[in-house]
Amino acid sequence: MESRITHFCLINDFFDIDFKSDYISKLLKIDVDAILVLNSFIDPHDWILTFNANYNNGRTLLVSKNKLGSYKADKVKEITIVIPIPSIDVVVWGVKNESYIYIM
């Protein structure tokens, strides 16, 4: 089973300010692959496990309530992980409110 880590951001300029998504992906992939091996999830049938990191304002988690994300014909399983990034009004390392693409 192959694992992939992807990043999706609903915040303008978030990836451009000291955010190293490639580095984070490499670290997470090592851990995910170790967990797959430890739990015997190595599948010879070429399945792909994709973790989608979704960065947003956290007010609305934007997670589908239906069963989207699994594609048996393509042998793909997708898991979306919502990572809320707070406003600068809440914490000093947060982002400006106008940087959020999706505001609710």
PDB file of C-alpha atoms in Angstrom:
ATOM      1  CA  MET A   1       0.000   0.000   0.000  1.00  0.00           C
ATOM      2  CA  GLU A   2       1.329   3.373  -0.979  1.00  0.00           C
ATOM      3  CA  SER A   3       0.694   6.435   1.163  1.00  0.00           C
ATOM      4  CA  ARG A   4       0.495  10.056   0.080  1.00  0.00           C
ATOM      5  CA  ILE A   5       0.237  13.313   2.008  1.00  0.00           C
ATOM      6  CA  THR A   6      -1.353  16.336   0.330  1.00  0.00           C
ATOM      7  CA  HIS A   7      -2.043  19.867   1.530  1.00  0.00           C
ATOM      8  CA  PHE A   8      -5.030  22.054   0.667  1.00  0.00           C
ATOM      9  CA  CYS A   9      -5.232  25.576   2.018  1.00  0.00           C
ATOM     10  CA  LEU A  10      -8.159  27.987   2.240  1.00  0.00           C
ATOM     11  CA  ILE A  11      -5.963  30.799   3.530  1.00  0.00           C
ATOM     12  CA  ASN A  12      -4.244  33.310   1.233  1.00  0.00           C
ATOM     13  CA  ASP A  13      -0.430  33.421   1.482  1.00  0.00           C
ATOM     14  CA  PHE A  14      -0.373  30.847   4.287  1.00  0.00           C
ATOM     15  CA  PHE A  15       2.062  28.527   2.518  1.00  0.00           C
ATOM     16  CA  ASP A  16       4.322  31.443   1.624  1.00  0.00           C
ATOM     17  CA  ILE A  17       5.136  32.492   5.192  1.00  0.00           C
ATOM     18  CA  ASP A  18       7.603  30.071   6.821  1.00  0.00           C
ATOM     19  CA  PHE A  19       5.404  27.046   6.112  1.00  0.00           C
ATOM     20  CA  LYS A  20       7.263  24.032   4.770  1.00  0.00           C
ATOM     21  CA  SER A  21       4.608  21.642   3.456  1.00  0.00           C
ATOM     22  CA  ASP A  22       7.180  19.433   1.696  1.00  0.00           C
ATOM     23  CA  TYR A  23       9.090  18.944   4.948  1.00  0.00           C
ATOM     24  CA  ILE A  24       5.878  18.232   6.881  1.00  0.00           C
ATOM     25  CA  SER A  25       4.789  15.746   4.197  1.00  0.00           C
ATOM     26  CA  LYS A  26       8.079  13.860   4.419  1.00  0.00           C
ATOM     27  CA  LEU A  27       7.849  13.579   8.208  1.00  0.00           C
ATOM     28  CA  LEU A  28       4.219  12.451   8.117  1.00  0.00           C
ATOM     29  CA  LYS A  29       4.870   9.935   5.338  1.00  0.00           C
ATOM     30  CA  ILE A  30       7.577   8.254   7.405  1.00  0.00           C
ATOM     31  CA  ASP A  31       5.178   7.890  10.339  1.00  0.00           C
ATOM     32  CA  VAL A  32       2.239   6.754   8.191  1.00  0.00           C
ATOM     33  CA  ASP A  33       4.354   4.144   6.395  1.00  0.00           C
ATOM     34  CA  ALA A  34       5.647   2.839   9.735  1.00  0.00           C
ATOM     35  CA  ILE A  35       2.071   2.497  11.037  1.00  0.00           C
ATOM     36  CA  LEU A  36       1.011   0.669   7.868  1.00  0.00           C
ATOM     37  CA  VAL A  37       3.876  -1.811   8.221  1.00  0.00           C
ATOM     38  CA  LEU A  38       3.342  -2.251  11.973  1.00  0.00           C
ATOM     39  CA  ASN A  39      -0.341  -3.031  11.496  1.00  0.00           C
ATOM     40  CA  SER A  40       0.174  -5.266   8.443  1.00  0.00           C
ATOM     41  CA  PHE A  41      -1.682  -2.944   6.075  1.00  0.00           C
ATOM     42  CA  ILE A  42       0.805  -3.552   3.309  1.00  0.00           C
ATOM     43  CA  ASP A  43      -1.495  -4.668   0.509  1.00  0.00           C
ATOM     44  CA  PRO A  44      -0.080  -6.239  -2.650  1.00  0.00           C
ATOM     45  CA  HIS A  45      -3.046  -4.978  -4.656  1.00  0.00           C
ATOM     46  CA  ASP A  46      -1.665  -1.461  -5.197  1.00  0.00           C
ATOM     47  CA  TRP A  47      -4.016   0.483  -2.937  1.00  0.00           C
ATOM     48  CA  ILE A  48      -3.196   4.151  -2.281  1.00  0.00           C
ATOM     49  CA  LEU A  49      -3.950   5.814   1.050  1.00  0.00           C
ATOM     50  CA  THR A  50      -4.084   9.609   0.758  1.00  0.00           C
ATOM     51  CA  PHE A  51      -4.192  11.981   3.716  1.00  0.00           C
ATOM     52  CA  ASN A  52      -5.470  15.419   2.691  1.00  0.00           C
ATOM     53  CA  ALA A  53      -4.472  18.126   5.179  1.00  0.00           C
ATOM     54  CA  ASN A  54      -7.044  20.913   4.833  1.00  0.00           C
ATOM     55  CA  TYR A  55      -6.075  24.236   6.440  1.00  0.00           C
ATOM     56  CA  ASN A  56      -8.951  26.650   7.043  1.00  0.00           C
ATOM     57  CA  ASN A  57     -10.465  29.030   9.579  1.00  0.00           C
ATOM     58  CA  GLY A  58     -11.936  26.204  11.647  1.00  0.00           C
ATOM     59  CA  ARG A  59     -15.397  27.790  11.908  1.00  0.00           C
ATOM     60  CA  THR A  60     -16.805  25.334   9.399  1.00  0.00           C
ATOM     61  CA  LEU A  61     -14.883  22.101   9.111  1.00  0.00           C
ATOM     62  CA  LEU A  62     -15.902  21.509   5.469  1.00  0.00           C
ATOM     63  CA  VAL A  63     -16.051  17.736   5.843  1.00  0.00           C
ATOM     64  CA  SER A  64     -18.525  15.853   3.708  1.00  0.00           C
ATOM     65  CA  LYS A  65     -21.065  13.833   5.681  1.00  0.00           C
ATOM     66  CA  ASN A  66     -21.490  11.239   2.953  1.00  0.00           C
ATOM     67  CA  LYS A  67     -19.035   8.507   2.057  1.00  0.00           C
ATOM     68  CA  LEU A  68     -16.904  10.455  -0.411  1.00  0.00           C
ATOM     69  CA  GLY A  69     -13.243   9.630  -0.322  1.00  0.00           C
ATOM     70  CA  SER A  70     -13.128   5.924  -1.119  1.00  0.00           C
ATOM     71  CA  TYR A  71     -12.705   4.754  -4.680  1.00  0.00           C
ATOM     72  CA  LYS A  72     -12.727   0.954  -4.853  1.00  0.00           C
ATOM     73  CA  ALA A  73     -12.394   0.838  -8.638  1.00  0.00           C
ATOM     74  CA  ASP A  74      -9.287   3.023  -8.473  1.00  0.00           C
ATOM     75  CA  LYS A  75      -8.065   1.393  -5.233  1.00  0.00           C
ATOM     76  CA  VAL A  76      -7.798   4.758  -3.471  1.00  0.00           C
ATOM     77  CA  LYS A  77      -8.789   5.658   0.083  1.00  0.00           C
ATOM     78  CA  GLU A  78      -8.755   9.358   0.966  1.00  0.00           C
ATOM     79  CA  ILE A  79      -8.847  10.718   4.498  1.00  0.00           C
ATOM     80  CA  THR A  80      -9.293  14.453   5.017  1.00  0.00           C
ATOM     81  CA  ILE A  81      -7.797  15.981   8.141  1.00  0.00           C
ATOM     82  CA  VAL A  82      -9.075  19.479   8.891  1.00  0.00           C
ATOM     83  CA  ILE A  83      -6.475  21.709  10.546  1.00  0.00           C
ATOM     84  CA  PRO A  84      -7.958  24.972  11.828  1.00  0.00           C
ATOM     85  CA  ILE A  85      -5.628  27.976  11.683  1.00  0.00           C
ATOM     86  CA  PRO A  86      -6.726  30.652  14.167  1.00  0.00           C
ATOM     87  CA  SER A  87      -7.054  34.348  13.561  1.00  0.00           C
ATOM     88  CA  ILE A  88      -4.381  36.777  14.730  1.00  0.00           C
ATOM     89  CA  ASP A  89      -7.127  38.158  17.012  1.00  0.00           C
ATOM     90  CA  VAL A  90      -6.998  34.883  18.940  1.00  0.00           C
ATOM     91  CA  VAL A  91      -3.258  34.067  18.989  1.00  0.00           C
ATOM     92  CA  VAL A  92      -0.166  36.036  17.988  1.00  0.00           C
ATOM     93  CA  TRP A  93       0.897  33.447  15.391  1.00  0.00           C
ATOM     94  CA  GLY A  94      -2.546  33.424  13.702  1.00  0.00           C
ATOM     95  CA  VAL A  95      -3.422  34.859  10.311  1.00  0.00           C
ATOM     96  CA  LYS A  96      -5.183  38.086   9.392  1.00  0.00           C
ATOM     97  CA  ASN A  97      -8.959  37.751   9.046  1.00  0.00           C
ATOM     98  CA  GLU A  98      -8.864  38.979   5.442  1.00  0.00           C
ATOM     99  CA  SER A  99      -6.532  36.082   4.575  1.00  0.00           C
ATOM    100  CA  TYR A 100      -9.296  33.496   4.990  1.00  0.00           C
ATOM    101  CA  ILE A 101     -10.769  32.471   1.649  1.00  0.00           C
ATOM    102  CA  TYR A 102     -13.852  30.879   3.173  1.00  0.00           C
ATOM    103  CA  ILE A 103     -15.482  32.941   5.937  1.00  0.00           C
ATOM    104  CA  MET A 104     -18.692  31.882   7.635  1.00  0.00           C
TER     105      MET A 104
END
